[in-house]
Amino acid sequence: MALMTDFKTEYSNYVKIVNDTLAGYLQFDDGPGSNIYNAMKYSLTAGGKRLRPVLAISVCDMLGGSRQDVLPFACALEMIHTYSLIHDDLPAMDNDDYRRGMPTNHKVFGEAMAILAGDALLNKAYEIMISHMLKRGEHTKAFAKAMDVIASNAGADGMIRGQTIDMESEGRTISGQTLEYMHRCKTGALIKASVLAGASIGNATSSEYDSLAKYADCIGLAFQIKDDIMDVKSSLEQMGKQAGSDAASNKTTYVTMFGLDKAEQLLDESVESAAAALECFGNRAAFLRELAFYIRDRKN
Ligand code: GRG
């Protein structure tokens, strides 16, 4: 299915709102130590699809929620995602030289500053969410619920757990079950947090929340399978990072485990299931439905 032009325009509009809002959060003076902001800004403004904030905002939009309220949470999600990429690229982890088409943070600012930039982005994310909650003084429960889902999915039972399994399984054979669990944590958890934060701020009913959780699980899986497929099929130019890095580090992926054809079939199935999970929203979910196909058809 070809992507609708409307979808691409709508997606770019969301990205613009996110980028403009992020810029506002990174104003700084040039006093001692302000270089930390240069390092944070470098990775945060290096590009990227902005998938997580786009998910949070579009889910909230679909439910008729407030843009003003969802934006700080959307930006916080992008900051958490960017911190994870900076740390993932460090010599102690994946030791990557390129990210988002540019030299990695530690290549430009040095390893110690890259660690701090990741830490500072993580902190900034919570500063932004908490200060928005305090400023608004109403809907506190919805904001707290969004923060709870973000914190738990980004932490030791979510993204960081996935990264731990990834590190520990390098060079070893893992089962299909462990592979799926690893990706559900490492990649899927923050994607799910993005969808559910948007759902909380948009005041989803409990059945809407459950449908969106199902959608999020399916696109999270699809995202990872596509990532694995691109790792064998794409070039550095397309991906903005070294292609073939999974094979080089002897990692189990959907492609090494199932072969390319089966991985592509699993990808199609996850995207179809994601679309099916949105049925209860009817036409209101057109953008989110297209987004699932975008995840399958993306080139980077
Ligand atoms: C170091 C705490 C810690 C966690 C790292 C997210 C992660 C866990 C590592 C990133 C490594 C990686 C390539 C994971 C596969 C999927 C993924 C998250 C890709 C990058 O996300 P995109 O494609 O990136 O949304 P952009 O640059 O578009 O935002």
Short mmCIF file of C-alpha atoms in Angstrom, two decimals, residues 111-287:
data_model
loop_
_atom_site.label_atom_id
_atom_site.label_comp_id
_atom_site.label_asym_id
_atom_site.label_seq_id
_atom_site.Cartn_x
_atom_site.Cartn_y
_atom_site.Cartn_z
CA GLU A 111 33.52 9.82 26.12
CA ALA A 112 33.09 11.51 29.51
CA MET A 113 31.05 14.38 28.07
CA ALA A 114 28.90 11.96 26.04
CA ILE A 115 28.04 10.08 29.25
CA LEU A 116 27.08 13.37 30.87
CA ALA A 117 25.08 14.51 27.84
CA GLY A 118 23.02 11.31 28.02
CA ASP A 119 22.53 11.71 31.77
CA ALA A 120 21.55 15.35 31.36
CA LEU A 121 19.00 14.58 28.63
CA LEU A 122 17.42 11.92 30.82
CA ASN A 123 17.23 14.37 33.70
CA LYS A 124 15.92 17.19 31.52
CA ALA A 125 13.10 14.93 30.36
CA TYR A 126 11.79 14.54 33.90
CA GLU A 127 12.38 18.22 34.71
CA ILE A 128 10.17 19.17 31.76
CA MET A 129 7.36 16.76 32.62
CA ILE A 130 7.30 17.64 36.32
CA SER A 131 7.43 21.36 35.75
CA HIS A 132 4.54 21.13 33.26
CA MET A 133 2.51 19.18 35.80
CA LEU A 134 3.21 21.79 38.49
CA LYS A 135 2.44 24.66 36.14
CA ARG A 136 -0.92 23.26 35.05
CA GLY A 137 -2.08 22.28 38.52
CA GLU A 138 -5.02 20.38 37.00
CA HIS A 139 -5.33 17.01 35.24
CA THR A 140 -2.55 15.96 37.60
CA LYS A 141 -3.64 12.36 37.53
CA ALA A 142 -3.35 12.08 33.74
CA PHE A 143 0.11 13.67 33.80
CA ALA A 144 1.27 11.42 36.63
CA LYS A 145 -0.03 8.38 34.75
CA ALA A 146 1.88 9.44 31.62
CA MET A 147 5.07 9.93 33.65
CA ASP A 148 4.61 6.59 35.34
CA VAL A 149 4.29 4.75 32.03
CA ILE A 150 7.33 6.58 30.62
CA ALA A 151 9.52 5.96 33.70
CA SER A 152 8.65 2.30 33.99
CA ASN A 153 9.12 1.57 30.30
CA ALA A 154 12.44 3.42 30.10
CA GLY A 155 13.94 1.78 33.18
CA ALA A 156 15.24 -1.51 34.51
CA ASP A 157 12.07 -3.37 33.55
CA GLY A 158 11.87 -1.78 30.11
CA MET A 159 14.44 -0.30 27.73
CA ILE A 160 17.43 -0.74 30.04
CA ARG A 161 16.50 -4.35 30.67
CA GLY A 162 16.39 -4.93 26.90
CA GLN A 163 19.83 -3.39 26.53
CA THR A 164 21.11 -5.65 29.32
CA ILE A 165 19.81 -8.78 27.59
CA ASP A 166 21.30 -7.53 24.33
CA MET A 167 24.74 -7.08 25.92
CA GLU A 168 24.61 -10.44 27.65
CA SER A 169 23.53 -12.33 24.55
CA GLU A 170 26.26 -11.05 22.24
CA GLY A 171 28.07 -13.95 20.60
CA ARG A 172 25.61 -16.45 22.11
CA THR A 173 22.63 -18.24 20.64
CA ILE A 174 19.34 -17.08 22.15
CA SER A 175 15.84 -18.53 21.78
CA GLY A 176 13.08 -16.91 19.73
CA GLN A 177 11.30 -16.18 23.00
CA THR A 178 14.31 -14.33 24.45
CA LEU A 179 14.78 -12.45 21.19
CA GLU A 180 11.19 -11.24 21.30
CA TYR A 181 11.39 -10.33 24.99
CA MET A 182 14.66 -8.46 24.43
CA HIS A 183 13.14 -6.36 21.66
CA ARG A 184 9.87 -5.83 23.49
CA CYS A 185 11.99 -4.21 26.21
CA LYS A 186 14.78 -2.54 24.25
CA THR A 187 12.81 -0.98 21.41
CA GLY A 188 9.15 -1.73 22.06
CA ALA A 189 8.93 -0.33 25.58
CA LEU A 190 9.64 3.32 24.72
CA ILE A 191 7.39 3.12 21.66
CA LYS A 192 4.64 1.74 23.89
CA ALA A 193 5.28 4.46 26.48
CA SER A 194 4.89 7.07 23.74
CA VAL A 195 1.52 5.73 22.63
CA LEU A 196 0.25 5.29 26.19
CA ALA A 197 1.48 8.70 27.38
CA GLY A 198 -0.54 10.23 24.52
CA ALA A 199 -3.48 8.04 25.55
CA SER A 200 -3.29 9.17 29.19
CA ILE A 201 -3.06 12.85 28.35
CA GLY A 202 -5.89 12.43 25.83
CA ASN A 203 -7.99 10.83 28.61
CA ALA A 204 -8.51 7.52 26.81
CA THR A 205 -11.21 5.23 28.22
CA SER A 206 -9.89 1.94 29.54
CA SER A 207 -10.95 0.05 26.42
CA GLU A 208 -9.35 2.70 24.16
CA TYR A 209 -6.21 2.44 26.28
CA ASP A 210 -6.13 -1.36 25.83
CA SER A 211 -6.57 -1.10 22.06
CA LEU A 212 -3.78 1.45 21.87
CA ALA A 213 -1.53 -0.79 23.99
CA LYS A 214 -2.12 -3.60 21.49
CA TYR A 215 -1.36 -1.24 18.59
CA ALA A 216 1.83 -0.13 20.34
CA ASP A 217 3.00 -3.72 20.89
CA CYS A 218 2.50 -4.51 17.20
CA ILE A 219 4.27 -1.43 15.84
CA GLY A 220 7.10 -1.92 18.36
CA LEU A 221 7.66 -5.42 17.02
CA ALA A 222 7.32 -4.25 13.42
CA PHE A 223 9.83 -1.45 14.07
CA GLN A 224 12.43 -3.90 15.34
CA ILE A 225 11.93 -6.49 12.59
CA LYS A 226 12.29 -3.71 10.03
CA ASP A 227 15.46 -2.52 11.78
CA ASP A 228 16.92 -6.02 11.51
CA ILE A 229 15.96 -6.27 7.84
CA MET A 230 17.51 -2.88 7.09
CA ASP A 231 20.71 -3.88 8.87
CA VAL A 232 21.32 -6.45 6.15
CA LYS A 233 19.79 -4.56 3.23
CA SER A 234 20.57 -0.86 3.67
CA SER A 235 23.61 1.33 3.27
CA LEU A 236 25.23 3.73 5.72
CA GLU A 237 23.84 6.58 3.63
CA GLN A 238 20.26 5.38 4.09
CA MET A 239 20.47 4.43 7.76
CA GLY A 240 22.76 7.14 9.11
CA LYS A 241 24.73 4.46 10.94
CA GLN A 242 26.90 1.56 9.90
CA ALA A 243 24.78 -1.12 8.18
CA GLY A 244 25.71 -4.76 8.81
CA SER A 245 26.69 -3.98 12.40
CA ASP A 246 24.48 -6.75 13.84
CA ALA A 247 26.26 -9.43 11.81
CA ALA A 248 29.65 -7.90 12.64
CA SER A 249 28.92 -8.14 16.36
CA ASN A 250 27.46 -11.62 16.00
CA LYS A 251 23.98 -10.64 17.20
CA THR A 252 20.86 -12.76 16.91
CA THR A 253 18.25 -10.85 14.92
CA TYR A 254 14.91 -11.66 13.29
CA VAL A 255 16.82 -12.16 10.04
CA THR A 256 19.48 -14.49 11.47
CA MET A 257 16.81 -16.43 13.38
CA PHE A 258 14.08 -16.75 10.73
CA GLY A 259 15.72 -15.78 7.42
CA LEU A 260 14.83 -12.73 5.34
CA ASP A 261 11.60 -14.01 3.78
CA LYS A 262 10.07 -15.11 7.07
CA ALA A 263 11.20 -11.87 8.75
CA GLU A 264 9.42 -9.91 6.00
CA GLN A 265 6.30 -12.01 6.51
CA LEU A 266 6.40 -11.39 10.28
CA LEU A 267 6.78 -7.69 9.58
CA ASP A 268 3.67 -7.69 7.37
CA GLU A 269 1.71 -9.60 9.98
CA SER A 270 2.63 -7.19 12.78
CA VAL A 271 1.64 -4.18 10.71
CA GLU A 272 -1.70 -5.78 9.80
CA SER A 273 -2.34 -6.57 13.49
CA ALA A 274 -1.47 -2.98 14.42
CA ALA A 275 -4.04 -1.69 11.93
CA ALA A 276 -6.63 -4.18 13.22
CA ALA A 277 -6.13 -2.95 16.80
CA LEU A 278 -7.30 0.51 15.70
CA GLU A 279 -10.65 -0.63 14.33
CA CYS A 280 -12.62 0.75 17.28
CA PHE A 281 -11.46 4.28 16.39
CA GLY A 282 -12.75 4.20 12.79
CA ASN A 283 -11.58 7.04 10.57
CA ARG A 284 -10.14 8.98 13.47
CA ALA A 285 -7.23 6.52 13.42
CA ALA A 286 -6.29 7.11 9.75
CA PHE A 287 -2.95 8.72 10.65
#
